[in-house]
GROMACS .gro file of C-alpha atoms in nm:
model
  266
    1MET     CA    1   1.962   0.148   1.528
    2GLU     CA    2   1.833   0.111   1.888
    3PRO     CA    3   1.798  -0.258   1.937
    4GLN     CA    4   1.523  -0.413   2.158
    5SER     CA    5   1.400  -0.766   2.168
    6SER     CA    6   1.158  -1.010   2.312
    7PRO     CA    7   1.243  -1.155   2.652
    8GLU     CA    8   1.421  -1.459   2.500
    9ASN     CA    9   1.582  -1.255   2.211
   10LEU     CA   10   1.373  -1.461   1.961
   11ILE     CA   11   1.217  -1.154   1.805
   12LEU     CA   12   1.431  -0.857   1.755
   13LEU     CA   13   1.321  -0.500   1.706
   14SER     CA   14   1.542  -0.213   1.589
   15ARG     CA   15   1.442   0.147   1.494
   16GLU     CA   16   1.648   0.341   1.251
   17PRO     CA   17   1.660   0.722   1.265
   18ASN     CA   18   1.491   0.753   0.919
   19SER     CA   19   1.168   0.616   1.058
   20VAL     CA   20   1.220   0.248   0.959
   21ALA     CA   21   1.159  -0.026   1.201
   22TRP     CA   22   1.316  -0.374   1.151
   23ILE     CA   23   1.161  -0.685   1.299
   24THR     CA   24   1.373  -0.990   1.279
   25ILE     CA   25   1.275  -1.350   1.352
   26ASN     CA   26   1.569  -1.467   1.542
   27ARG     CA   27   1.571  -1.838   1.611
   28PRO     CA   28   1.825  -1.940   1.327
   29LYS     CA   29   1.928  -2.286   1.476
   30SER     CA   30   1.552  -2.392   1.437
   31LEU     CA   31   1.532  -2.215   1.096
   32ASN     CA   32   1.322  -1.945   1.278
   33SER     CA   33   1.027  -2.183   1.346
   34LEU     CA   34   0.776  -2.002   1.557
   35THR     CA   35   0.681  -2.090   1.919
   36LYS     CA   36   0.361  -1.972   2.089
   37SER     CA   37   0.544  -1.702   2.272
   38MET     CA   38   0.723  -1.581   1.965
   39MET     CA   39   0.386  -1.550   1.789
   40VAL     CA   40   0.258  -1.330   2.088
   41ASP     CA   41   0.571  -1.126   2.072
   42LEU     CA   42   0.543  -1.060   1.699
   43ALA     CA   43   0.172  -0.960   1.739
   44ARG     CA   44   0.259  -0.717   2.029
   45ILE     CA   45   0.545  -0.565   1.841
   46PHE     CA   46   0.323  -0.499   1.527
   47LYS     CA   47   0.060  -0.357   1.736
   48SER     CA   48   0.300  -0.130   1.917
   49LEU     CA   49   0.473  -0.003   1.590
   50ASP     CA   50   0.122   0.072   1.446
   51ALA     CA   51   0.076   0.298   1.725
   52ASP     CA   52   0.420   0.460   1.709
   53ASP     CA   53   0.425   0.781   1.521
   54SER     CA   54   0.797   0.782   1.479
   55VAL     CA   55   0.784   0.467   1.269
   56ARG     CA   56   0.664   0.499   0.905
   57VAL     CA   57   0.763   0.172   0.752
   58ILE     CA   58   0.825  -0.166   0.892
   59ILE     CA   59   1.061  -0.432   0.733
   60LEU     CA   60   1.035  -0.771   0.847
   61THR     CA   61   1.304  -1.044   0.791
   62GLY     CA   62   1.462  -1.355   0.937
   63SER     CA   63   1.807  -1.433   1.083
   64GLY     CA   64   2.035  -1.708   0.939
   65ARG     CA   65   1.949  -1.933   0.651
   66SER     CA   66   1.573  -1.905   0.644
   67PHE     CA   67   1.297  -1.648   0.684
   68CYS     CA   68   1.060  -1.862   0.888
   69SER     CA   69   1.012  -2.241   0.858
   70GLY     CA   70   0.664  -2.239   1.005
   71VAL     CA   71   0.529  -2.330   1.358
   72ASP     CA   72   0.752  -2.537   1.581
   73LEU     CA   73   0.553  -2.861   1.563
   74THR     CA   74   0.703  -2.983   1.900
   75ALA     CA   75   0.452  -2.750   2.036
   76ALA     CA   76   0.181  -2.790   1.788
   77GLU     CA   77  -0.110  -2.879   2.022
   78ASP     CA   78  -0.036  -2.566   2.235
   79VAL     CA   79  -0.038  -2.357   1.908
   80PHE     CA   80  -0.332  -2.491   1.731
   81LYS     CA   81  -0.562  -2.573   2.014
   82GLY     CA   82  -0.510  -2.235   2.156
   83ASP     CA   83  -0.756  -1.942   2.118
   84VAL     CA   84  -0.727  -1.894   1.756
   85LYS     CA   85  -0.972  -1.620   1.776
   86ASP     CA   86  -0.760  -1.400   2.002
   87VAL     CA   87  -0.647  -1.117   1.753
   88GLU     CA   88  -0.435  -0.957   2.020
   89THR     CA   89  -0.194  -1.253   2.008
   90ASP     CA   90  -0.232  -1.329   1.645
   91PRO     CA   91   0.062  -1.190   1.436
   92VAL     CA   92  -0.102  -1.205   1.116
   93ALA     CA   93  -0.425  -1.041   1.243
   94GLN     CA   94  -0.203  -0.763   1.384
   95MET     CA   95  -0.017  -0.736   1.051
   96GLU     CA   96  -0.341  -0.701   0.869
   97ARG     CA   97  -0.464  -0.433   1.114
   98CYS     CA   98  -0.121  -0.244   1.092
   99ARG     CA   99  -0.166   0.087   0.915
  100LYS     CA  100   0.203   0.122   0.833
  101PRO     CA  101   0.348  -0.040   0.504
  102ILE     CA  102   0.518  -0.377   0.584
  103ILE     CA  103   0.799  -0.498   0.363
  104GLY     CA  104   0.912  -0.852   0.382
  105ALA     CA  105   1.271  -0.926   0.325
  106ILE     CA  106   1.275  -1.292   0.255
  107SER     CA  107   1.582  -1.538   0.221
  108GLY     CA  108   1.576  -1.902   0.235
  109PHE     CA  109   1.259  -2.098   0.329
  110ALA     CA  110   0.938  -1.940   0.396
  111VAL     CA  111   0.723  -2.247   0.499
  112THR     CA  112   0.345  -2.283   0.582
  113ALA     CA  113   0.314  -2.034   0.866
  114GLY     CA  114   0.618  -1.845   0.745
  115PHE     CA  115   0.445  -1.823   0.400
  116GLU     CA  116   0.142  -1.689   0.552
  117ILE     CA  117   0.339  -1.423   0.728
  118CYS     CA  118   0.483  -1.327   0.375
  119LEU     CA  119   0.123  -1.294   0.244
  120ALA     CA  120   0.049  -1.051   0.530
  121CYS     CA  121   0.317  -0.822   0.404
  122ASP     CA  122   0.251  -0.531   0.167
  123LEU     CA  123   0.569  -0.579  -0.051
  124LEU     CA  124   0.813  -0.858  -0.078
  125VAL     CA  125   1.170  -0.855  -0.165
  126ALA     CA  126   1.327  -1.201  -0.201
  127SER     CA  127   1.690  -1.321  -0.222
  128LYS     CA  128   1.767  -1.560  -0.524
  129ASP     CA  129   1.773  -1.868  -0.282
  130ALA     CA  130   1.431  -1.798  -0.138
  131LYS     CA  131   1.150  -2.072  -0.152
  132PHE     CA  132   0.798  -2.029  -0.057
  133LEU     CA  133   0.636  -2.366   0.054
  134ASP     CA  134   0.294  -2.473   0.179
  135THR     CA  135   0.311  -2.797   0.376
  136HIS     CA  136  -0.036  -2.781   0.537
  137ALA     CA  137  -0.164  -3.084   0.320
  138ARG     CA  138   0.158  -3.271   0.390
  139PHE     CA  139   0.140  -3.264   0.775
  140GLY     CA  140  -0.237  -3.266   0.817
  141ILE     CA  141  -0.259  -2.901   0.938
  142PHE     CA  142  -0.561  -2.675   0.843
  143PRO     CA  143  -0.458  -2.324   0.730
  144SER     CA  144  -0.572  -2.041   0.956
  145TRP     CA  145  -0.366  -1.751   0.863
  146GLY     CA  146  -0.500  -1.686   0.519
  147LEU     CA  147  -0.291  -1.897   0.291
  148SER     CA  148  -0.598  -2.116   0.142
  149GLN     CA  149  -0.757  -1.776   0.032
  150LYS     CA  150  -0.483  -1.513  -0.027
  151LEU     CA  151  -0.234  -1.716  -0.237
  152SER     CA  152  -0.506  -1.782  -0.498
  153ARG     CA  153  -0.589  -1.423  -0.519
  154VAL     CA  154  -0.219  -1.334  -0.588
  155ILE     CA  155  -0.110  -1.599  -0.834
  156GLY     CA  156  -0.438  -1.747  -0.954
  157PRO     CA  157  -0.637  -2.041  -0.815
  158ASN     CA  158  -0.485  -2.307  -1.063
  159ARG     CA  159  -0.127  -2.233  -0.952
  160ALA     CA  160  -0.242  -2.202  -0.580
  161ARG     CA  161  -0.406  -2.539  -0.597
  162GLU     CA  162  -0.074  -2.692  -0.736
  163VAL     CA  163   0.144  -2.528  -0.487
  164SER     CA  164  -0.089  -2.613  -0.179
  165LEU     CA  165  -0.211  -2.964  -0.285
  166THR     CA  166   0.134  -3.101  -0.387
  167ALA     CA  167   0.331  -2.913  -0.135
  168THR     CA  168   0.571  -2.799  -0.407
  169PRO     CA  169   0.794  -2.488  -0.343
  170ILE     CA  170   0.793  -2.171  -0.539
  171ASN     CA  171   1.143  -2.063  -0.608
  172ALA     CA  172   1.245  -1.691  -0.614
  173GLU     CA  173   1.242  -1.662  -0.999
  174GLN     CA  174   0.886  -1.822  -1.020
  175ALA     CA  175   0.766  -1.599  -0.732
  176GLU     CA  176   0.870  -1.283  -0.919
  177ARG     CA  177   0.718  -1.410  -1.252
  178TRP     CA  178   0.393  -1.491  -1.077
  179GLY     CA  179   0.366  -1.142  -0.915
  180LEU     CA  180   0.419  -1.291  -0.547
  181VAL     CA  181   0.741  -1.086  -0.491
  182ASN     CA  182   0.824  -0.744  -0.611
  183TYR     CA  183   1.208  -0.787  -0.652
  184VAL     CA  184   1.450  -1.075  -0.639
  185VAL     CA  185   1.815  -0.983  -0.545
  186ASP     CA  186   2.135  -1.129  -0.427
  187ARG     CA  187   2.115  -1.230  -0.060
  188SER     CA  188   2.392  -0.972   0.007
  189GLU     CA  189   2.163  -0.699  -0.131
  190LEU     CA  190   1.845  -0.793   0.042
  191SER     CA  191   1.861  -0.556   0.339
  192ASN     CA  192   1.956  -0.272   0.115
  193LYS     CA  193   1.682  -0.319  -0.144
  194ALA     CA  194   1.419  -0.335   0.132
  195ARG     CA  195   1.557  -0.017   0.283
  196GLN     CA  196   1.558   0.150  -0.065
  197ILE     CA  197   1.191   0.081  -0.100
  198ALA     CA  198   1.114   0.212   0.249
  199GLU     CA  199   1.305   0.524   0.187
  200ALA     CA  200   1.106   0.589  -0.124
  201ILE     CA  201   0.783   0.536   0.081
  202ILE     CA  202   0.905   0.788   0.334
  203LYS     CA  203   0.959   1.054   0.082
  204ASN     CA  204   0.578   1.083   0.023
  205ASN     CA  205   0.293   1.223   0.219
  206GLN     CA  206   0.257   1.009   0.535
  207ASP     CA  207  -0.101   1.062   0.573
  208LEU     CA  208  -0.174   0.964   0.213
  209VAL     CA  209   0.050   0.660   0.239
  210LEU     CA  210  -0.155   0.538   0.525
  211ARG     CA  211  -0.488   0.599   0.357
  212TYR     CA  212  -0.349   0.455   0.021
  213LYS     CA  213  -0.249   0.136   0.173
  214ALA     CA  214  -0.580   0.101   0.346
  215VAL     CA  215  -0.797   0.171   0.034
  216ILE     CA  216  -0.597  -0.077  -0.188
  217ASN     CA  217  -0.592  -0.353   0.094
  218ASP     CA  218  -0.975  -0.302   0.191
  219GLY     CA  219  -1.084  -0.257  -0.178
  220PHE     CA  220  -0.901  -0.584  -0.272
  221LYS     CA  221  -1.132  -0.768  -0.051
  222GLN     CA  222  -1.444  -0.630  -0.241
  223ASP     CA  223  -1.570  -0.694  -0.602
  224LEU     CA  224  -1.471  -0.402  -0.832
  225THR     CA  225  -1.795  -0.205  -0.813
  226ARG     CA  226  -1.792  -0.195  -0.440
  227ALA     CA  227  -1.417  -0.133  -0.448
  228LEU     CA  228  -1.458   0.166  -0.673
  229ALA     CA  229  -1.737   0.305  -0.463
  230LEU     CA  230  -1.513   0.262  -0.150
  231GLU     CA  231  -1.242   0.484  -0.313
  232LYS     CA  232  -1.510   0.747  -0.404
  233GLU     CA  233  -1.634   0.746  -0.040
  234ARG     CA  234  -1.287   0.792   0.100
  235ALA     CA  235  -1.188   1.050  -0.152
  236HIS     CA  236  -1.488   1.265  -0.054
  237GLU     CA  237  -1.410   1.210   0.308
  238TYR     CA  238  -1.059   1.322   0.250
  239TYR     CA  239  -1.124   1.627   0.052
  240ASP     CA  240  -1.417   1.738   0.275
  241GLY     CA  241  -1.168   1.749   0.566
  242MET     CA  242  -0.924   1.959   0.386
  243SER     CA  243  -0.923   2.343   0.439
  244LYS     CA  244  -0.816   2.602   0.193
  245ASP     CA  245  -0.476   2.607   0.391
  246HIS     CA  246  -0.430   2.260   0.313
  247PHE     CA  247  -0.485   2.314  -0.057
  248LYS     CA  248  -0.243   2.599  -0.057
  249LYS     CA  249   0.022   2.390   0.110
  250MET     CA  250  -0.041   2.101  -0.131
  251GLN     CA  251   0.013   2.344  -0.424
  252GLU     CA  252   0.339   2.486  -0.259
  253PHE     CA  253   0.459   2.128  -0.190
  254ILE     CA  254   0.394   2.041  -0.563
  255ALA     CA  255   0.571   2.352  -0.678
  256GLY     CA  256   0.864   2.284  -0.456
  257ARG     CA  257   0.891   1.919  -0.580
  258SER     CA  258   0.866   2.021  -0.948
  259SER     CA  259   1.156   2.266  -0.911
  260SER     CA  260   1.388   2.021  -0.734
  261LYS     CA  261   1.300   1.731  -0.963
  262PRO     CA  262   1.384   1.458  -0.700
  263SER     CA  263   1.464   1.103  -0.807
  264SER     CA  264   1.229   0.829  -0.693
  265LYS     CA  265   1.416   0.555  -0.881
  266LEU     CA  266   1.394   0.210  -0.701
   0.00000   0.00000   0.00000
Protein backbone atom coordinates (compact mmCIF):
# COMPACT_ATOMS: atom_id res chain seq x y z
CA MET A 1 0.00 0.00 0.00
CA GLU A 2 0.98 3.63 -0.47
CA PRO A 3 -0.37 5.36 2.67
CA GLN A 4 -1.62 8.93 2.57
CA SER A 5 -3.53 10.86 5.19
CA SER A 6 -5.37 13.99 6.16
CA PRO A 7 -3.21 16.72 7.74
CA GLU A 8 -3.91 15.45 11.29
CA ASN A 9 -3.78 11.73 10.33
CA LEU A 10 -7.41 11.35 11.37
CA ILE A 11 -8.47 10.05 7.96
CA LEU A 12 -6.03 7.61 6.36
CA LEU A 13 -5.97 6.63 2.69
CA SER A 14 -4.07 3.66 1.27
CA ARG A 15 -4.05 2.33 -2.28
CA GLU A 16 -3.31 -1.30 -3.05
CA PRO A 17 -1.76 -2.42 -6.36
CA ASN A 18 -4.96 -4.33 -7.20
CA SER A 19 -6.99 -1.09 -7.64
CA VAL A 20 -8.52 -1.17 -4.14
CA ALA A 21 -8.40 1.96 -2.02
CA TRP A 22 -8.80 1.79 1.77
CA ILE A 23 -10.13 4.72 3.79
CA THR A 24 -9.68 4.44 7.57
CA ILE A 25 -11.34 6.71 10.11
CA ASN A 26 -8.42 7.07 12.52
CA ARG A 27 -9.37 8.68 15.81
CA PRO A 28 -9.50 5.55 17.97
CA LYS A 29 -9.08 7.26 21.37
CA SER A 30 -12.38 9.08 20.68
CA LEU A 31 -14.00 5.95 19.16
CA ASN A 32 -13.59 7.59 15.74
CA SER A 33 -16.04 10.41 16.47
CA LEU A 34 -16.10 12.92 13.63
CA THR A 35 -14.94 16.52 13.79
CA LYS A 36 -15.89 19.03 11.10
CA SER A 37 -12.43 18.81 9.54
CA MET A 38 -12.65 14.99 9.42
CA MET A 39 -15.96 15.25 7.57
CA VAL A 40 -14.42 17.64 5.05
CA ASP A 41 -11.45 15.29 4.59
CA LEU A 42 -13.73 12.28 4.06
CA ALA A 43 -15.74 14.18 1.46
CA ARG A 44 -12.58 15.33 -0.31
CA ILE A 45 -11.12 11.81 -0.38
CA PHE A 46 -14.27 10.19 -1.76
CA LYS A 47 -14.48 12.83 -4.46
CA SER A 48 -10.82 12.31 -5.43
CA LEU A 49 -11.15 8.51 -5.54
CA ASP A 50 -14.24 8.78 -7.72
CA ALA A 51 -12.12 10.67 -10.27
CA ASP A 52 -9.11 8.34 -9.95
CA ASP A 53 -9.16 5.80 -12.80
CA SER A 54 -6.63 3.60 -10.99
CA VAL A 55 -9.16 2.90 -8.22
CA ARG A 56 -11.97 0.43 -8.89
CA VAL A 57 -13.30 -0.39 -5.41
CA ILE A 58 -13.22 1.55 -2.12
CA ILE A 59 -13.21 -0.06 1.32
CA LEU A 60 -14.14 2.12 4.30
CA THR A 61 -13.27 1.08 7.85
CA GLY A 62 -12.34 2.42 11.28
CA SER A 63 -9.31 1.93 13.51
CA GLY A 64 -9.48 0.66 17.07
CA ARG A 65 -12.59 -0.58 18.87
CA SER A 66 -15.30 1.17 16.84
CA PHE A 67 -16.12 2.04 13.26
CA CYS A 68 -17.47 5.51 14.05
CA SER A 69 -19.25 6.74 17.19
CA GLY A 70 -20.89 9.65 15.39
CA VAL A 71 -20.26 13.37 15.42
CA ASP A 72 -17.97 14.78 18.12
CA LEU A 73 -20.64 16.58 20.15
CA THR A 74 -18.10 18.94 21.72
CA ALA A 75 -18.20 20.67 18.32
CA ALA A 76 -21.91 20.08 17.69
CA GLU A 77 -22.84 23.71 16.99
CA ASP A 78 -20.01 24.09 14.49
CA VAL A 79 -21.15 20.93 12.70
CA PHE A 80 -24.93 21.24 12.81
CA LYS A 81 -25.17 24.97 12.19
CA GLY A 82 -22.69 24.86 9.35
CA ASP A 83 -23.62 24.93 5.70
CA VAL A 84 -25.42 21.57 5.54
CA LYS A 85 -26.26 22.25 1.90
CA ASP A 86 -22.61 22.23 0.83
CA VAL A 87 -22.26 18.87 -0.92
CA GLU A 88 -18.55 19.46 -1.51
CA THR A 89 -17.83 19.06 2.21
CA ASP A 90 -20.55 16.49 2.94
CA PRO A 91 -19.04 12.97 3.09
CA VAL A 92 -22.37 11.16 2.68
CA ALA A 93 -23.27 13.31 -0.33
CA GLN A 94 -19.89 12.50 -1.88
CA MET A 95 -20.33 8.79 -1.12
CA GLU A 96 -23.71 8.86 -2.85
CA ARG A 97 -22.15 10.62 -5.86
CA CYS A 98 -19.22 8.18 -5.98
CA ARG A 99 -19.46 5.87 -9.01
CA LYS A 100 -17.11 3.25 -7.53
CA PRO A 101 -18.48 0.44 -5.31
CA ILE A 102 -17.99 1.23 -1.62
CA ILE A 103 -17.62 -1.64 0.85
CA GLY A 104 -17.99 -0.84 4.54
CA ALA A 105 -15.93 -3.02 6.90
CA ILE A 106 -17.61 -2.43 10.24
CA SER A 107 -16.43 -3.45 13.69
CA GLY A 108 -17.60 -2.20 17.06
CA PHE A 109 -20.08 0.64 17.22
CA ALA A 110 -21.51 2.50 14.22
CA VAL A 111 -23.50 5.23 15.96
CA THR A 112 -25.85 7.84 14.46
CA ALA A 113 -23.64 9.68 11.90
CA GLY A 114 -21.51 6.52 11.76
CA PHE A 115 -24.67 4.51 11.09
CA GLU A 116 -25.59 6.95 8.31
CA ILE A 117 -22.15 6.52 6.74
CA CYS A 118 -22.74 2.74 6.78
CA LEU A 119 -26.03 3.27 4.94
CA ALA A 120 -24.15 5.22 2.25
CA CYS A 121 -21.99 2.15 1.49
CA ASP A 122 -22.99 -0.28 -1.26
CA LEU A 123 -22.15 -3.44 0.70
CA LEU A 124 -21.42 -4.03 4.38
CA VAL A 125 -19.27 -6.63 6.09
CA ALA A 126 -19.51 -6.63 9.88
CA SER A 127 -17.52 -8.25 12.65
CA LYS A 128 -19.45 -10.27 15.21
CA ASP A 129 -19.08 -7.44 17.76
CA ALA A 130 -20.58 -4.79 15.45
CA LYS A 131 -23.54 -2.76 16.70
CA PHE A 132 -25.56 -0.20 14.75
CA LEU A 133 -27.21 2.49 16.90
CA ASP A 134 -29.34 5.55 16.12
CA THR A 135 -29.23 8.10 18.97
CA HIS A 136 -30.77 11.08 17.18
CA ALA A 137 -33.90 10.93 19.35
CA ARG A 138 -31.89 10.42 22.56
CA PHE A 139 -29.76 13.53 22.12
CA GLY A 140 -32.21 15.79 20.29
CA ILE A 141 -30.35 15.76 16.97
CA PHE A 142 -32.29 15.86 13.72
CA PRO A 143 -31.03 13.37 11.08
CA SER A 144 -29.63 14.95 7.93
CA TRP A 145 -27.51 12.19 6.34
CA GLY A 146 -30.38 9.91 5.41
CA LEU A 147 -31.01 7.65 8.40
CA SER A 148 -34.70 8.56 8.72
CA GLN A 149 -35.34 7.50 5.11
CA LYS A 150 -32.78 4.84 4.22
CA LEU A 151 -33.06 2.52 7.21
CA SER A 152 -36.79 1.90 6.69
CA ARG A 153 -36.12 1.04 3.05
CA VAL A 154 -33.54 -1.57 4.07
CA ILE A 155 -35.07 -3.24 7.13
CA GLY A 156 -38.72 -2.13 6.85
CA PRO A 157 -40.55 0.76 8.50
CA ASN A 158 -41.70 -1.07 11.65
CA ARG A 159 -38.20 -2.19 12.56
CA ALA A 160 -36.75 1.19 11.62
CA ARG A 161 -39.22 3.01 13.86
CA GLU A 162 -38.29 0.77 16.77
CA VAL A 163 -34.56 1.22 16.20
CA SER A 164 -34.74 5.00 15.87
CA LEU A 165 -37.47 5.89 18.38
CA THR A 166 -36.10 3.67 21.15
CA ALA A 167 -32.39 4.15 20.32
CA THR A 168 -31.95 0.38 20.54
CA PRO A 169 -28.81 -1.10 18.95
CA ILE A 170 -28.92 -3.66 16.16
CA ASN A 171 -26.33 -6.35 16.75
CA ALA A 172 -24.43 -8.03 13.94
CA GLU A 173 -26.60 -11.16 13.88
CA GLN A 174 -29.79 -9.09 13.63
CA ALA A 175 -28.23 -6.85 11.00
CA GLU A 176 -27.44 -9.84 8.80
CA ARG A 177 -30.86 -11.40 9.36
CA TRP A 178 -32.61 -8.12 8.49
CA GLY A 179 -30.56 -7.60 5.33
CA LEU A 180 -28.60 -4.61 6.63
CA VAL A 181 -25.22 -6.31 6.25
CA ASN A 182 -24.02 -8.82 3.66
CA TYR A 183 -21.71 -10.89 5.87
CA VAL A 184 -20.81 -11.28 9.54
CA VAL A 185 -17.30 -12.58 10.29
CA ASP A 186 -14.80 -12.75 13.13
CA ARG A 187 -13.05 -9.42 13.65
CA SER A 188 -9.76 -11.02 12.57
CA GLU A 189 -11.34 -11.87 9.20
CA LEU A 190 -13.02 -8.51 8.54
CA SER A 191 -10.36 -7.00 6.27
CA ASN A 192 -9.85 -10.25 4.39
CA LYS A 193 -13.58 -10.62 3.70
CA ALA A 194 -13.89 -7.03 2.48
CA ARG A 195 -10.85 -7.52 0.23
CA GLN A 196 -12.26 -10.80 -1.09
CA ILE A 197 -15.48 -9.07 -2.16
CA ALA A 198 -13.50 -6.24 -3.73
CA GLU A 199 -11.39 -8.70 -5.72
CA ALA A 200 -14.53 -10.46 -6.98
CA ILE A 201 -15.84 -7.09 -8.23
CA ILE A 202 -12.53 -6.21 -9.88
CA LYS A 203 -12.65 -9.40 -12.00
CA ASN A 204 -15.67 -8.04 -13.84
CA ASN A 205 -16.11 -5.46 -16.60
CA GLN A 206 -15.29 -2.11 -14.99
CA ASP A 207 -17.61 -0.05 -17.18
CA LEU A 208 -20.53 -2.37 -16.50
CA VAL A 209 -19.80 -2.42 -12.75
CA LEU A 210 -20.09 1.38 -12.65
CA ARG A 211 -23.24 1.38 -14.77
CA TYR A 212 -24.78 -1.47 -12.77
CA LYS A 213 -24.18 0.23 -9.42
CA ALA A 214 -25.73 3.41 -10.82
CA VAL A 215 -28.85 1.74 -12.21
CA ILE A 216 -29.46 -0.21 -8.99
CA ASN A 217 -29.00 2.85 -6.76
CA ASP A 218 -30.90 5.24 -9.03
CA GLY A 219 -33.70 2.77 -9.62
CA PHE A 220 -34.12 2.10 -5.90
CA LYS A 221 -35.19 5.72 -5.48
CA GLN A 222 -38.06 5.25 -7.95
CA ASP A 223 -41.24 3.22 -7.95
CA LEU A 224 -40.92 -0.10 -9.79
CA THR A 225 -42.56 1.06 -13.03
CA ARG A 226 -40.22 4.04 -13.34
CA ALA A 227 -37.22 1.96 -12.27
CA LEU A 228 -37.87 -0.65 -14.97
CA ALA A 229 -38.20 2.15 -17.54
CA LEU A 230 -34.88 3.57 -16.30
CA GLU A 231 -33.19 0.21 -16.85
CA LYS A 232 -34.59 0.04 -20.41
CA GLU A 233 -33.43 3.58 -21.17
CA ARG A 234 -29.91 2.93 -19.97
CA ALA A 235 -29.73 -0.46 -21.71
CA HIS A 236 -30.68 1.10 -25.04
CA GLU A 237 -28.17 3.90 -24.48
CA TYR A 238 -25.45 1.35 -23.67
CA TYR A 239 -26.10 -0.92 -26.66
CA ASP A 240 -26.55 1.99 -29.06
CA GLY A 241 -23.03 3.07 -28.14
CA MET A 242 -21.50 -0.32 -28.89
CA SER A 243 -19.82 -0.97 -32.24
CA LYS A 244 -19.48 -4.33 -34.03
CA ASP A 245 -15.97 -4.50 -32.62
CA HIS A 246 -17.35 -4.16 -29.10
CA PHE A 247 -19.72 -7.07 -29.66
CA LYS A 248 -16.90 -9.15 -31.12
CA LYS A 249 -14.69 -8.47 -28.08
CA MET A 250 -17.60 -9.38 -25.79
CA GLN A 251 -18.02 -12.72 -27.56
CA GLU A 252 -14.28 -13.39 -27.36
CA PHE A 253 -14.25 -12.50 -23.67
CA ILE A 254 -17.20 -14.81 -22.92
CA ALA A 255 -15.57 -17.64 -24.88
CA GLY A 256 -12.33 -17.16 -22.96
CA ARG A 257 -14.09 -17.13 -19.59
CA SER A 258 -16.05 -20.27 -20.48
CA SER A 259 -12.89 -22.18 -21.32
CA SER A 260 -11.01 -21.16 -18.17
CA LYS A 261 -14.01 -21.57 -15.82
CA PRO A 262 -12.80 -19.10 -13.16
CA SER A 263 -14.15 -19.25 -9.63
CA SER A 264 -16.14 -16.30 -8.30
CA LYS A 265 -16.70 -17.87 -4.89
CA LEU A 266 -17.03 -15.33 -2.09
